[in-house]
Amino acid sequence: MAKITFITSANETITLEGTEGSVMALAVENGVRGIDGDCGGVCSCATCHVHVAPDDMDKTGVASEIESDMLELDDNADEYSRLCCQLEISDALDGVVLTVAK
Amino acid sequence: MSDNLTNPKICVVIGASHAGVNFAFALRREGWQGEIILFDSDLELPYHRPPLSKTYLTSDDGIEKNLLKSAESYQRDNISLRLGITVADIDREKKNIVLGDGSLQAYDKLVIATGARPIIPAILGVATAKNLFPLRTASDVSSIRDCMKSGAIKKVVVIGGGYIGLETAASLRKLGADVTVLEREERILSRVTAPEMSVFFQQLHAQHQVDVLTSKNVISIESHNEYNEVICADDTLYRADMIIVGVGIHVNKEIAEKAGLTIQNGIKVDASARTSDEHIYAIGDCTFHHNLHYNRFIRLESVQNAVDQAKVAAAALCNKKPVYDAIPWFWSDQYDVKLQMVGLSQGYNQVLVRRDSENDKSFSVWYFKDAILLAVDAINNAKAYVYGTKFIKGRQKVDQSKLVDLSVEFKPANLLSE
Ligand SMILES: Cc1cc2nc3c(=O)[nH]c(=O)nc-3n(C[C@H](O)[C@H](O)[C@H](O)COP(=O)(O)OP(=O)(O)OC[C@H]3O[C@@H](n4cnc5c(N)ncnc54)[C@H](O)[C@@H]3O)c2cc1C
Ligand code: FES
């Protein structure tokens, strides 16, 4: 189980608990604003963009090749960017803080 | 301050799928204070359609794993979702819609997001065929999965070599079926891609032992006790324990048509997604709309268009002056191949292929009309998709000789004309 914190662009902080599935699915299930997941989680739409807190990067790891290519669509992307449909929930993600991209 | 926001009104939406649902949430975000009521004939909570022919088909997941929004999200945003109800009529004069049971629902603003339904071609014997399914809804997938689980399905014939047909073929192959795809045209995907792409997908399926046969015009289906025979105009015959029909869609335009709205290859809308009635908007697969970038009226079947038009209509209802200005994009997943497409290739007179990697399953196809880049199809190559998107959006001029020159590194700055 992992506790995952989202900070939305309205500066709301939402902490959710998940056991399986993708972080995008968890966020959509709980209506986290700014995470739309339009492609259903197959790395095709880039509407699930988050910035990982720098200290948490060792938990999430960096974006894969296709993911970082897709992130180039968004001018706000940086080295902490991930498409959170590509983050699989596991104990390893416990405590991560994700800021929803604008 | 706008009237629509301060003075609560009722917004009714017909159709709760990619377009209708995204619209409802966008409308709340824009500040709409009044009621929002979504109607859909489907009984399930609204779900993603693209996975239906892809990962969802091959999984054991229930539809709750594939929802557009959770049930609580609708409550939180105070959106009423009325499922299992078919809207029969629109009374524009009284500003009512008539539900299947004859009851009425008043509206101030109405949004038609009725999408499309699969064509079931009038082939001789189609009505009596065994285990014949289209693939558009969660319940279609349940029927197909149940059939597969029964153990009685060895041979499947897919009629139609478009994206849905090909994806379904790949998924059923993964589930162990022996699959044949019958396409009427001379090549698969002929209306949407260049011959290079058709050849690639034909070979891809062949590598997975799926026969993709072209110039196969199915003329009749004969059903026997345990199986069907699918018969083509060239007298060939294919045995099928199950038949999947993927030959295209009919737009659900009938209620709009009956109400006297302007129809032209779909429900005609302006740049703000408004129909010929100022109180009625239409969004998604059911619309015939103007694409600003390509300066052409089109109808699209894609999540992108459904979502983008939803946002435009929501802004318009809240008295902003949005203009729909999107570059179409689309994806398809088959086996280990991800296709991403951007732009509209119709009208191209030149096709260039760029192949950077050793991997023969990674390349991109660039469609030009003279010097103008119209569209890109990227196979396992998100970079090409992203660059293509940027170039098309920015109307940037691509240097065609550099594009095909593998000694030129594949980077945006290198690919543009000075
Ligand atoms: C198997 C499959 C795979 C796909 N793959 C992709 C893909 O990879 N990428 C992509 O971009 N697109 C894909 N698409 C297309 C995409 O799903 C559609 O473009 C999208 O669903 C359109 O959304 P929509 O809301 O406009 O229409 P629809 O999804 O068709 O929804 C319309 C809704 O209106 C309801 N309705 C209609 N008439 C009435 C009525 N009178 N009363 C009440 N309710 C009514 C219907 O029940 C339906 O739920 C795929 C589609 C299918 C079927
Ligand atoms: S949900 Fe589409 S890229 Fe993540």
XYZ file of C-alpha atoms and ligand atoms in Angstrom:
577
model
C 0.000 0.000 0.000
C 1.159 3.524 -0.757
C 0.077 6.976 0.372
C 0.378 9.424 -2.496
C -0.041 13.170 -2.181
C -1.238 15.394 -5.022
C -0.960 19.154 -5.026
C -3.345 20.646 -7.567
C -2.970 23.916 -9.424
C -5.568 25.390 -7.033
C -3.095 24.473 -4.280
C -5.340 21.797 -2.794
C -3.427 18.968 -1.151
C -5.006 15.548 -1.485
C -3.504 12.402 -0.019
C -4.802 9.112 -1.353
C -4.094 5.516 -0.536
C -3.687 2.981 -3.274
C -2.667 -0.636 -3.557
C -2.627 -1.350 -7.271
C -3.110 0.115 -10.692
C -1.598 3.321 -11.987
C -1.267 6.600 -10.137
C -3.342 8.197 -12.928
C -6.208 5.773 -12.257
C -6.066 6.530 -8.537
C -6.176 10.262 -9.235
C -9.062 9.996 -11.703
C -11.019 7.726 -9.367
C -10.757 10.375 -6.711
C -11.353 13.319 -8.984
C -7.948 14.993 -8.601
C -8.287 18.102 -10.747
C -5.923 18.493 -13.659
C -5.402 14.775 -14.185
C -7.715 13.808 -17.016
C -6.200 10.598 -18.347
C -7.905 11.049 -21.714
C -6.212 8.042 -23.345
C -7.041 5.725 -20.471
C -3.413 5.322 -19.471
C -1.495 4.239 -22.546
C 0.980 7.114 -22.784
C -0.779 8.661 -25.768
C -2.322 11.902 -24.506
C -0.026 13.537 -21.916
C -3.029 14.680 -19.833
C -1.702 13.008 -16.681
C 1.438 15.109 -16.288
C 2.837 15.596 -12.769
C 6.025 16.994 -11.310
C 7.552 14.661 -8.761
C 9.008 16.310 -5.645
C 12.777 16.266 -6.270
C 13.421 14.180 -3.145
C 10.981 11.542 -4.360
C 12.612 10.996 -7.710
C 14.493 7.967 -6.379
C 11.129 6.366 -5.560
C 9.466 7.057 -8.893
C 12.466 6.868 -11.153
C 12.732 8.943 -14.291
C 10.485 8.909 -17.326
C 10.934 6.180 -19.921
C 11.948 7.078 -23.465
C 8.450 7.224 -24.943
C 7.235 9.062 -21.868
C 9.906 11.736 -22.022
C 9.296 12.108 -25.752
C 5.584 12.630 -25.066
C 6.386 15.108 -22.296
C 8.056 17.296 -24.890
C 4.541 18.207 -26.017
C 4.195 20.209 -22.836
C 6.300 23.335 -22.499
C 6.057 23.046 -18.702
C 7.893 19.737 -18.600
C 11.109 19.532 -16.589
C 13.467 16.850 -15.252
C 10.939 15.973 -12.517
C 8.080 15.432 -14.945
C 6.300 12.111 -15.251
C 3.142 10.916 -16.977
C 1.532 9.339 -13.955
C -0.302 6.652 -15.944
C 3.182 5.176 -16.231
C 3.642 5.067 -12.440
C 2.471 1.744 -11.082
C 1.363 1.884 -7.443
C 3.396 -0.238 -5.046
C 4.835 0.085 -1.551
C 7.849 1.731 -3.135
C 5.805 4.830 -3.944
C 4.695 5.352 -0.345
C 4.946 9.001 0.658
C 5.582 10.565 -2.749
C 4.385 14.089 -3.401
C 3.234 14.972 -6.924
C 2.381 18.431 -8.179
C -0.198 18.349 -10.947
C 1.207 20.152 -13.978
C -0.574 23.287 -15.213
C -21.637 39.050 -15.351
C -23.106 36.431 -17.518
C -26.669 35.463 -17.211
C -25.948 31.753 -17.559
C -23.701 31.747 -14.530
C -25.653 33.889 -12.072
C -29.109 32.764 -12.955
C -29.266 29.004 -12.514
C -30.412 27.262 -15.617
C -30.723 23.685 -16.714
C -28.199 22.193 -19.082
C -29.211 18.809 -20.448
C -26.743 16.540 -22.231
C -27.807 13.639 -24.445
C -25.065 11.007 -24.442
C -22.650 10.385 -21.575
C -19.412 9.187 -23.118
C -16.112 10.886 -23.958
C -17.807 14.028 -25.254
C -20.788 14.350 -22.890
C -18.933 13.498 -19.692
C -15.951 15.723 -20.401
C -18.358 18.490 -21.294
C -20.284 18.195 -18.006
C -17.134 18.458 -15.891
C -15.736 21.267 -18.025
C -19.005 23.171 -17.672
C -18.773 23.049 -13.875
C -15.165 24.173 -14.050
C -16.235 27.130 -16.161
C -18.553 28.153 -13.331
C -21.998 26.996 -14.440
C -24.256 27.161 -11.371
C -27.358 25.520 -12.738
C -28.311 21.901 -13.058
C -26.353 19.599 -15.341
C -28.170 16.431 -16.345
C -26.583 13.707 -18.472
C -28.684 11.020 -20.157
C -27.410 7.828 -21.725
C -29.072 4.641 -22.909
C -26.076 2.616 -21.712
C -26.564 1.276 -18.177
C -22.891 1.310 -17.231
C -21.106 4.228 -15.628
C -19.426 6.036 -18.553
C -16.193 4.342 -19.608
C -13.244 4.696 -21.963
C -13.990 3.239 -25.384
C -10.479 2.906 -26.891
C -9.386 0.105 -24.527
C -12.449 -1.957 -25.448
C -10.709 -3.411 -28.500
C -7.253 -3.328 -26.884
C -6.168 -4.081 -23.299
C -9.660 -4.222 -21.840
C -10.714 -6.989 -24.220
C -7.797 -9.208 -23.245
C -8.078 -8.511 -19.507
C -10.521 -9.881 -16.976
C -11.194 -6.399 -15.650
C -14.698 -5.264 -14.925
C -15.783 -1.945 -16.410
C -15.160 -0.251 -13.027
C -11.444 -0.412 -13.906
C -12.065 1.554 -17.067
C -14.274 4.480 -16.034
C -14.018 7.997 -17.385
C -14.808 9.351 -13.895
C -15.658 7.704 -10.605
C -19.258 7.694 -9.355
C -18.254 10.075 -6.549
C -16.862 12.593 -9.027
C -20.338 13.138 -10.471
C -21.732 13.699 -6.987
C -18.943 16.028 -6.020
C -19.540 18.205 -9.070
C -23.298 17.913 -8.693
C -23.815 16.339 -12.102
C -26.876 14.103 -12.431
C -26.213 10.996 -14.404
C -29.347 9.294 -15.662
C -28.333 5.969 -17.142
C -30.411 3.466 -19.044
C -32.593 6.212 -20.496
C -32.925 6.807 -24.211
C -33.889 10.249 -25.398
C -36.558 9.906 -28.079
C -37.191 13.476 -29.200
C -36.227 17.088 -28.903
C -39.004 19.691 -28.776
C -37.179 22.888 -29.649
C -40.224 25.088 -29.322
C -41.018 24.076 -25.757
C -37.346 23.434 -24.940
C -38.041 19.931 -23.723
C -36.606 16.564 -24.475
C -38.867 13.543 -24.559
C -37.566 10.434 -22.825
C -38.204 6.858 -23.903
C -41.039 6.460 -21.395
C -42.780 9.571 -22.708
C -41.819 11.811 -19.782
C -40.346 15.242 -20.396
C -37.230 17.034 -19.262
C -36.986 20.790 -19.722
C -33.749 22.469 -20.770
C -32.384 25.949 -21.161
C -29.340 24.698 -23.031
C -29.081 21.330 -24.710
C -25.952 19.465 -25.748
C -26.143 16.571 -28.186
C -23.291 14.128 -27.663
C -24.892 11.058 -29.146
C -21.796 9.760 -30.931
C -22.150 6.904 -33.337
C -23.193 3.270 -33.601
C -21.651 0.435 -35.563
C -22.897 -0.312 -39.051
C -24.224 -3.829 -39.370
C -24.097 -4.324 -43.133
C -27.097 -5.845 -44.855
C -25.250 -9.025 -45.779
C -27.440 -11.992 -46.557
C -27.708 -14.121 -43.397
C -26.291 -11.521 -41.031
C -29.363 -11.588 -38.795
C -29.152 -15.316 -38.184
C -25.371 -15.583 -37.905
C -23.991 -17.234 -34.768
C -21.890 -15.240 -32.332
C -21.749 -12.135 -34.493
C -20.822 -8.951 -32.639
C -19.895 -5.359 -33.330
C -17.476 -3.709 -30.904
C -18.570 -0.386 -29.516
C -19.864 -0.919 -25.988
C -18.837 -2.634 -22.767
C -21.659 -5.067 -23.282
C -20.297 -6.014 -26.728
C -16.992 -6.840 -25.018
C -18.761 -8.926 -22.372
C -20.459 -10.961 -25.085
C -17.189 -11.473 -26.955
C -15.314 -12.441 -23.795
C -18.068 -14.850 -22.720
C -17.931 -16.480 -26.099
C -14.145 -16.799 -25.928
C -14.380 -18.284 -22.431
C -16.909 -20.883 -23.521
C -14.039 -22.677 -25.230
C -16.102 -23.148 -28.373
C -14.332 -20.432 -30.353
C -11.450 -21.573 -32.480
C -11.879 -19.567 -35.644
C -12.807 -15.899 -35.759
C -13.516 -13.832 -38.845
C -13.235 -10.068 -38.523
C -15.124 -8.226 -41.255
C -13.385 -4.901 -41.876
C -9.698 -3.985 -41.732
C -9.963 -0.591 -40.065
C -8.422 0.245 -36.699
C -11.141 -1.367 -34.629
C -11.108 -4.531 -36.721
C -7.321 -4.815 -36.633
C -7.062 -4.107 -32.915
C -9.755 -6.657 -32.189
C -7.958 -9.187 -34.385
C -4.730 -8.616 -32.431
C -6.519 -8.940 -29.085
C -8.393 -12.111 -30.025
C -5.184 -13.596 -31.372
C -3.621 -12.886 -27.990
C -6.507 -14.777 -26.416
C -5.617 -17.743 -28.618
C -8.123 -17.522 -31.450
C -7.301 -18.318 -35.022
C -8.179 -15.000 -36.710
C -8.825 -13.967 -40.315
C -9.540 -10.370 -41.290
C -11.555 -9.770 -44.464
C -11.193 -6.324 -46.008
C -13.210 -5.203 -49.002
C -10.701 -2.651 -50.319
C -7.409 -3.484 -52.013
C -5.489 -2.579 -48.879
C -6.268 -2.194 -45.195
C -6.611 1.277 -43.655
C -6.892 2.600 -47.198
C -9.000 5.605 -46.327
C -6.757 6.816 -43.523
C -3.138 5.976 -44.328
C -0.541 5.678 -47.055
C 0.215 2.297 -48.675
C 3.459 2.061 -46.631
C 1.356 1.830 -43.482
C -1.048 -0.701 -44.942
C 1.870 -2.945 -45.873
C 3.414 -2.585 -42.437
C 0.236 -3.581 -40.612
C -0.485 -6.418 -42.991
C 2.981 -7.842 -42.290
C 2.688 -7.233 -38.579
C -0.477 -9.303 -38.451
C 1.084 -11.999 -40.624
C 3.956 -12.264 -38.138
C 1.352 -13.034 -35.492
C -0.340 -15.617 -37.701
C -3.341 -13.426 -38.389
C -4.414 -13.587 -42.028
C -5.357 -10.185 -43.305
C -6.993 -10.666 -46.682
C -7.878 -7.783 -48.972
C -10.307 -7.391 -51.887
C -12.648 -9.635 -49.930
C -16.203 -8.469 -50.307
C -18.373 -10.474 -47.935
C -21.716 -11.204 -49.536
C -23.351 -13.751 -47.287
C -23.125 -15.692 -44.081
C -24.440 -19.200 -43.748
C -24.941 -20.444 -40.244
C -24.826 -24.080 -39.332
C -25.418 -25.711 -35.979
C -22.039 -24.992 -34.497
C -20.418 -22.468 -36.800
C -20.827 -19.994 -39.662
C -19.459 -19.812 -43.153
C -18.567 -16.350 -44.363
C -18.790 -16.168 -48.138
C -17.097 -13.581 -50.332
C -17.921 -12.302 -53.821
C -14.897 -14.168 -55.231
C -16.506 -17.447 -54.051
C -14.038 -17.987 -51.243
C -15.455 -19.199 -47.974
C -14.192 -18.824 -44.388
C -15.324 -20.799 -41.414
C -16.079 -18.746 -38.313
C -17.158 -19.738 -34.822
C -17.395 -16.034 -34.081
C -17.706 -13.007 -36.384
C -16.677 -9.466 -35.462
C -18.088 -6.667 -37.589
C -15.940 -3.560 -37.848
C -16.997 -1.814 -41.026
C -17.604 1.678 -39.765
C -20.262 3.706 -38.036
C -23.529 5.525 -38.474
C -23.715 8.885 -36.745
C -26.519 9.041 -34.163
C -28.112 12.053 -35.760
C -31.735 10.977 -35.977
C -33.142 12.963 -33.050
C -31.317 16.082 -34.222
C -32.578 15.540 -37.738
C -36.165 15.072 -36.571
C -35.875 18.301 -34.607
C -34.939 20.103 -37.815
C -31.325 20.934 -36.983
C -28.982 21.343 -39.926
C -27.436 18.001 -40.833
C -24.595 17.465 -43.243
C -22.609 14.258 -42.833
C -23.331 14.715 -39.104
C -24.824 17.458 -36.979
C -23.441 20.678 -38.346
C -21.878 22.985 -35.763
C -19.980 26.260 -35.797
C -16.594 27.057 -34.256
C -18.167 27.194 -30.798
C -19.870 23.781 -31.287
C -23.288 25.418 -31.659
C -25.879 23.891 -33.976
C -28.334 25.807 -36.140
C -30.403 26.375 -32.947
C -28.748 28.917 -30.649
C -29.703 26.934 -27.528
C -28.424 23.605 -28.801
C -24.800 22.497 -29.086
C -23.361 19.264 -30.439
C -19.984 17.678 -29.687
C -17.945 14.584 -30.467
C -18.340 11.868 -33.086
C -21.821 13.096 -34.086
C -20.663 16.496 -35.369
C -19.711 17.855 -38.745
C -17.454 20.719 -37.810
C -14.946 23.137 -39.222
C -11.257 22.502 -38.719
C -9.548 25.850 -38.703
C -6.033 24.619 -39.377
C -7.004 22.644 -42.476
C -9.823 25.051 -43.319
C -12.242 22.276 -44.063
C -15.443 20.774 -42.629
C -14.851 17.303 -41.255
C -16.281 14.572 -39.095
C -13.871 12.801 -36.764
C -14.081 9.699 -34.648
C -11.574 10.358 -31.907
C -11.172 11.015 -28.226
C -9.236 14.188 -29.041
C -12.131 15.711 -30.919
C -14.692 14.636 -28.302
C -12.670 16.160 -25.458
C -11.673 19.347 -27.274
C -15.170 20.088 -28.531
C -16.480 19.412 -25.021
C -14.218 22.124 -23.645
C -15.204 24.561 -26.387
C -18.931 24.022 -25.831
C -18.529 24.441 -22.056
C -16.714 27.739 -22.529
C -19.311 28.910 -25.046
C -22.171 28.184 -22.646
C -20.434 30.323 -20.070
C -20.370 33.233 -22.489
C -16.752 33.035 -23.465
C -16.041 33.212 -27.150
C -14.063 30.052 -27.784
C -12.999 28.976 -31.243
C -12.369 25.307 -31.936
C -8.835 25.177 -33.247
C -7.347 21.734 -32.746
C -4.979 19.555 -34.708
C -6.529 16.069 -34.793
C -4.595 13.247 -33.156
C -5.251 9.565 -32.690
C -3.557 6.399 -31.569
C -3.865 2.672 -32.100
C -2.200 -0.160 -30.201
C -1.743 -3.570 -31.844
C 0.533 -6.273 -30.394
C 3.725 -4.448 -29.334
C 3.179 -1.637 -31.796
C 1.984 1.805 -30.886
C 0.797 3.961 -33.750
C 0.353 7.669 -33.094
C -1.068 9.931 -35.743
C -1.333 13.677 -35.907
C -2.908 15.897 -38.530
C -5.152 15.146 -41.485
C -3.391 13.467 -44.369
C -6.188 13.784 -46.952
C -4.968 15.623 -50.027
C -1.308 14.614 -49.716
C 0.820 14.305 -52.840
C 4.058 13.153 -51.267
C 4.920 10.640 -48.559
C 8.332 10.435 -46.919
C 9.438 7.701 -44.549
C 12.034 8.253 -41.847
C 13.543 5.196 -40.208
C 16.178 5.918 -37.565
C 16.403 2.763 -35.637
C 17.591 -0.719 -36.476
C 14.263 -1.855 -35.182
C 12.033 -2.340 -38.217
C 9.058 -1.661 -35.979
C 9.994 1.963 -35.399
C 9.634 4.593 -38.113
C 7.521 7.540 -39.166
C 5.543 8.454 -42.254
C 5.294 12.131 -43.183
C 2.507 13.362 -45.454
C 3.050 16.511 -47.479
C 1.064 18.546 -49.912
C 3.928 20.125 -51.863
C 5.971 21.824 -49.172
C 3.294 21.772 -46.490
C 3.382 19.097 -43.811
C -0.143 17.726 -43.396
C 0.213 14.766 -41.072
C 2.572 12.280 -39.436
C 2.018 8.614 -38.606
C 4.547 7.437 -36.037
C 5.159 3.766 -35.373
C 6.757 3.164 -31.976
C 8.261 6.593 -32.360
C 6.803 9.186 -30.013
C 9.544 11.637 -30.983
C 8.316 11.814 -34.554
C 4.766 12.221 -33.300
C 5.737 15.081 -31.003
C 7.885 16.866 -33.594
C 5.174 16.422 -36.180
C 2.627 17.927 -33.798
C 4.821 20.949 -33.200
C 5.682 21.474 -36.857
C 2.064 21.230 -37.959
C 0.794 23.500 -35.187
C 3.460 26.077 -35.915
C 2.991 25.699 -39.681
C 6.742 25.237 -39.808
C 8.462 24.261 -42.990
C 10.177 20.893 -42.920
C 13.272 20.368 -45.039
C 12.290 17.233 -46.919
C 15.790 16.230 -47.907
C 17.044 16.453 -44.326
C 14.018 14.544 -43.112
C 15.023 11.492 -45.118
C 18.778 11.951 -44.618
C 19.759 9.583 -41.805
C 23.073 11.394 -41.365
C 21.055 14.344 -40.084
C 20.263 13.772 -36.425
C 16.541 13.571 -35.746
C 16.044 16.831 -33.847
C 13.553 19.621 -34.548
C 16.199 22.253 -35.210
C 17.857 19.997 -37.801
C 14.703 19.207 -39.687
C 13.372 22.661 -40.441
C 14.153 24.676 -43.520
C 16.360 27.651 -42.936
C -13.391 -0.179 -29.961
C -13.060 1.263 -30.150
C -11.719 1.677 -30.132
C -11.400 3.017 -30.280
N -10.089 3.406 -30.217
C -9.765 4.714 -30.259
C -8.433 5.159 -30.090
O -7.517 4.364 -29.911
N -8.180 6.487 -30.094
C -9.174 7.417 -30.259
O -8.910 8.621 -30.243
N -10.453 7.029 -30.458
C -10.775 5.703 -30.450
N -12.081 5.313 -30.627
C -13.093 6.342 -30.918
C -13.599 7.003 -29.654
O -13.967 6.042 -28.712
C -14.796 7.878 -30.011
O -14.337 8.896 -30.864
C -15.421 8.490 -28.767
O -16.008 7.494 -27.981
C -16.462 9.526 -29.173
O -17.126 9.982 -28.041
P -18.606 10.563 -28.135
O -18.967 10.889 -26.717
O -18.673 11.608 -29.158
O -19.506 9.390 -28.699
P -19.790 7.905 -28.154
O -18.604 7.389 -27.430
O -20.306 7.154 -29.302
O -20.947 8.105 -27.085
C -22.239 8.487 -27.414
C -23.146 8.076 -26.279
O -24.451 8.573 -26.523
C -25.393 7.614 -26.135
N -26.617 7.890 -26.897
C -26.753 7.969 -28.239
N -28.020 8.292 -28.574
C -28.702 8.424 -27.414
C -30.046 8.747 -27.097
N -30.946 9.027 -28.041
N -30.407 8.781 -25.785
C -29.500 8.516 -24.803
N -28.215 8.214 -25.054
C -27.820 8.168 -26.337
C -24.744 6.295 -26.459
O -25.285 5.269 -25.646
C -23.275 6.571 -26.140
O -22.933 6.197 -24.822
C -12.429 3.974 -30.480
C -13.767 3.557 -30.522
C -14.090 2.219 -30.361
C -15.528 1.799 -30.399
S -3.318 8.966 -19.393
Fe -2.807 9.461 -21.432
S -0.658 9.690 -21.285
Fe -1.196 9.171 -19.269
